[in-house]
PDB file of C-alpha atoms in Angstrom:
ATOM      1  CA  PRO Q   1      10.468 -15.207   6.173  1.00  0.00           C
ATOM      2  CA  PRO Q   2       6.726 -15.241   5.441  1.00  0.00           C
ATOM      3  CA  ALA Q   3       5.522 -13.429   2.326  1.00  0.00           C
ATOM      4  CA  PHE Q   4       2.947 -11.547   4.375  1.00  0.00           C
ATOM      5  CA  SER Q   5       1.598 -11.053   7.863  1.00  0.00           C
ATOM      6  CA  LEU Q   6      -1.935 -10.517   9.131  1.00  0.00           C
ATOM      7  CA  VAL Q   7      -2.712  -7.396  11.115  1.00  0.00           C
ATOM      8  CA  PRO Q   8      -5.938  -5.954  12.525  1.00  0.00           C
ATOM      9  CA  ALA Q   9      -7.470  -3.688   9.895  1.00  0.00           C
ATOM     10  CA  ASP Q  10      -7.717  -0.825  12.373  1.00  0.00           C
ATOM     11  CA  ALA Q  11      -3.922  -0.951  12.881  1.00  0.00           C
ATOM     12  CA  LEU Q  12      -3.419   0.402   9.349  1.00  0.00           C
ATOM     13  CA  PRO Q  13      -3.502   4.069   8.427  1.00  0.00           C
ATOM     14  CA  ALA Q  14      -7.005   4.857   7.159  1.00  0.00           C
ATOM     15  CA  ALA Q  15      -5.586   6.195   3.874  1.00  0.00           C
ATOM     16  CA  GLU Q  16      -3.871   2.869   3.113  1.00  0.00           C
ATOM     17  CA  LEU Q  17      -6.958   0.819   3.904  1.00  0.00           C
ATOM     18  CA  HIS Q  18      -9.096   3.164   1.807  1.00  0.00           C
ATOM     19  CA  ALA Q  19      -6.681   2.856  -1.132  1.00  0.00           C
ATOM     20  CA  ALA Q  20      -6.784  -0.952  -0.890  1.00  0.00           C
ATOM     21  CA  PHE Q  21     -10.589  -0.864  -0.801  1.00  0.00           C
ATOM     22  CA  VAL Q  22     -10.836   1.386  -3.868  1.00  0.00           C
ATOM     23  CA  GLN Q  23      -8.315  -0.795  -5.735  1.00  0.00           C
ATOM     24  CA  ALA Q  24     -10.216  -3.976  -4.836  1.00  0.00           C
ATOM     25  CA  PHE Q  25     -13.370  -2.601  -6.465  1.00  0.00           C
ATOM     26  CA  ALA Q  26     -11.676  -0.851  -9.415  1.00  0.00           C
ATOM     27  CA  ASP Q  27     -13.068  -3.384 -11.888  1.00  0.00           C
ATOM     28  CA  TYR Q  28     -16.403  -4.007 -10.169  1.00  0.00           C
ATOM     29  CA  VAL Q  29     -19.058  -5.250 -12.584  1.00  0.00           C
ATOM     30  CA  ALA Q  30     -21.288  -2.210 -11.939  1.00  0.00           C
ATOM     31  CA  GLY Q  31     -18.359   0.161 -12.504  1.00  0.00           C
ATOM     32  CA  PRO Q  32     -15.575   1.390 -10.241  1.00  0.00           C
ATOM     33  CA  PHE Q  33     -16.563   2.064  -6.657  1.00  0.00           C
ATOM     34  CA  VAL Q  34     -16.015   5.791  -6.166  1.00  0.00           C
ATOM     35  CA  LEU Q  35     -15.525   6.722  -2.539  1.00  0.00           C
ATOM     36  CA  ALA Q  36     -13.598   9.764  -1.362  1.00  0.00           C
ATOM     37  CA  PRO Q  37     -11.259   9.216   1.601  1.00  0.00           C
ATOM     38  CA  ALA Q  38     -13.398  11.527   3.745  1.00  0.00           C
ATOM     39  CA  GLN Q  39     -16.437   9.299   3.073  1.00  0.00           C
ATOM     40  CA  PHE Q  40     -14.703   6.052   4.073  1.00  0.00           C
ATOM     41  CA  PRO Q  41     -15.443   6.196   7.847  1.00  0.00           C
ATOM     42  CA  THR Q  42     -19.134   6.867   7.133  1.00  0.00           C
ATOM     43  CA  PHE Q  43     -19.241   3.970   4.649  1.00  0.00           C
ATOM     44  CA  LEU Q  44     -17.727   1.612   7.230  1.00  0.00           C
ATOM     45  CA  ALA Q  45     -20.206   2.756   9.885  1.00  0.00           C
ATOM     46  CA  ARG Q  46     -23.196   2.464   7.522  1.00  0.00           C
ATOM     47  CA  GLN Q  47     -22.210  -1.126   6.710  1.00  0.00           C
ATOM     48  CA  ALA Q  48     -21.693  -1.887  10.435  1.00  0.00           C
ATOM     49  CA  ILE Q  49     -18.081  -2.856   9.695  1.00  0.00           C
ATOM     50  CA  GLU Q  50     -15.868  -3.141  12.761  1.00  0.00           C
ATOM     51  CA  PRO Q  51     -12.280  -2.616  11.548  1.00  0.00           C
ATOM     52  CA  ALA Q  52     -10.845  -4.009  14.788  1.00  0.00           C
ATOM     53  CA  LEU Q  53     -12.369  -7.389  13.878  1.00  0.00           C
ATOM     54  CA  GLY Q  54     -11.143  -7.314  10.257  1.00  0.00           C
ATOM     55  CA  ARG Q  55      -7.715  -8.334   9.070  1.00  0.00           C
ATOM     56  CA  ALA Q  56      -5.311  -7.187   6.388  1.00  0.00           C
ATOM     57  CA  ALA Q  57      -2.457  -9.087   4.813  1.00  0.00           C
ATOM     58  CA  VAL Q  58       0.569  -6.803   4.510  1.00  0.00           C
ATOM     59  CA  ASP Q  59       3.939  -7.468   2.930  1.00  0.00           C
ATOM     60  CA  ALA Q  60       7.317  -6.846   4.555  1.00  0.00           C
ATOM     61  CA  GLU Q  61       7.141  -3.162   3.564  1.00  0.00           C
ATOM     62  CA  GLY Q  62       3.675  -2.785   5.111  1.00  0.00           C
ATOM     63  CA  ARG Q  63       1.779  -2.604   1.800  1.00  0.00           C
ATOM     64  CA  VAL Q  64      -1.757  -3.972   1.911  1.00  0.00           C
ATOM     65  CA  LEU Q  65      -2.050  -7.114  -0.211  1.00  0.00           C
ATOM     66  CA  ALA Q  66      -5.568  -8.133   0.805  1.00  0.00           C
ATOM     67  CA  PHE Q  67      -8.131  -7.402   3.477  1.00  0.00           C
ATOM     68  CA  ALA Q  68     -11.292  -8.802   5.005  1.00  0.00           C
ATOM     69  CA  PHE Q  69     -13.902  -6.715   6.759  1.00  0.00           C
ATOM     70  CA  VAL Q  70     -16.198  -8.052   9.463  1.00  0.00           C
ATOM     71  CA  ALA Q  71     -19.697  -6.734  10.061  1.00  0.00           C
ATOM     72  CA  PRO Q  72     -21.185  -8.615  13.013  1.00  0.00           C
ATOM     73  CA  ARG Q  73     -24.894  -9.278  12.818  1.00  0.00           C
ATOM     74  CA  PRO Q  74     -27.203 -10.063  15.700  1.00  0.00           C
ATOM     75  CA  SER Q  75     -28.068 -13.748  15.972  1.00  0.00           C
TER      76      SER Q  75
END
């Protein structure tokens, strides 16, 4: 069986995606990225991120291993 599968980012519970995001930036050069769960939807909207276009790699238990956000820009 594959080690992971790709799923649309918006198919994940918001809390799991938020936790993966915070973990990904835990050792950011400017310091940890502090973002409360309640602020996450506003952050995504401000960055013009469309979760339905993003993908997350999840393991067999559904844990997020990696993710990619997509923020379409006008041509």
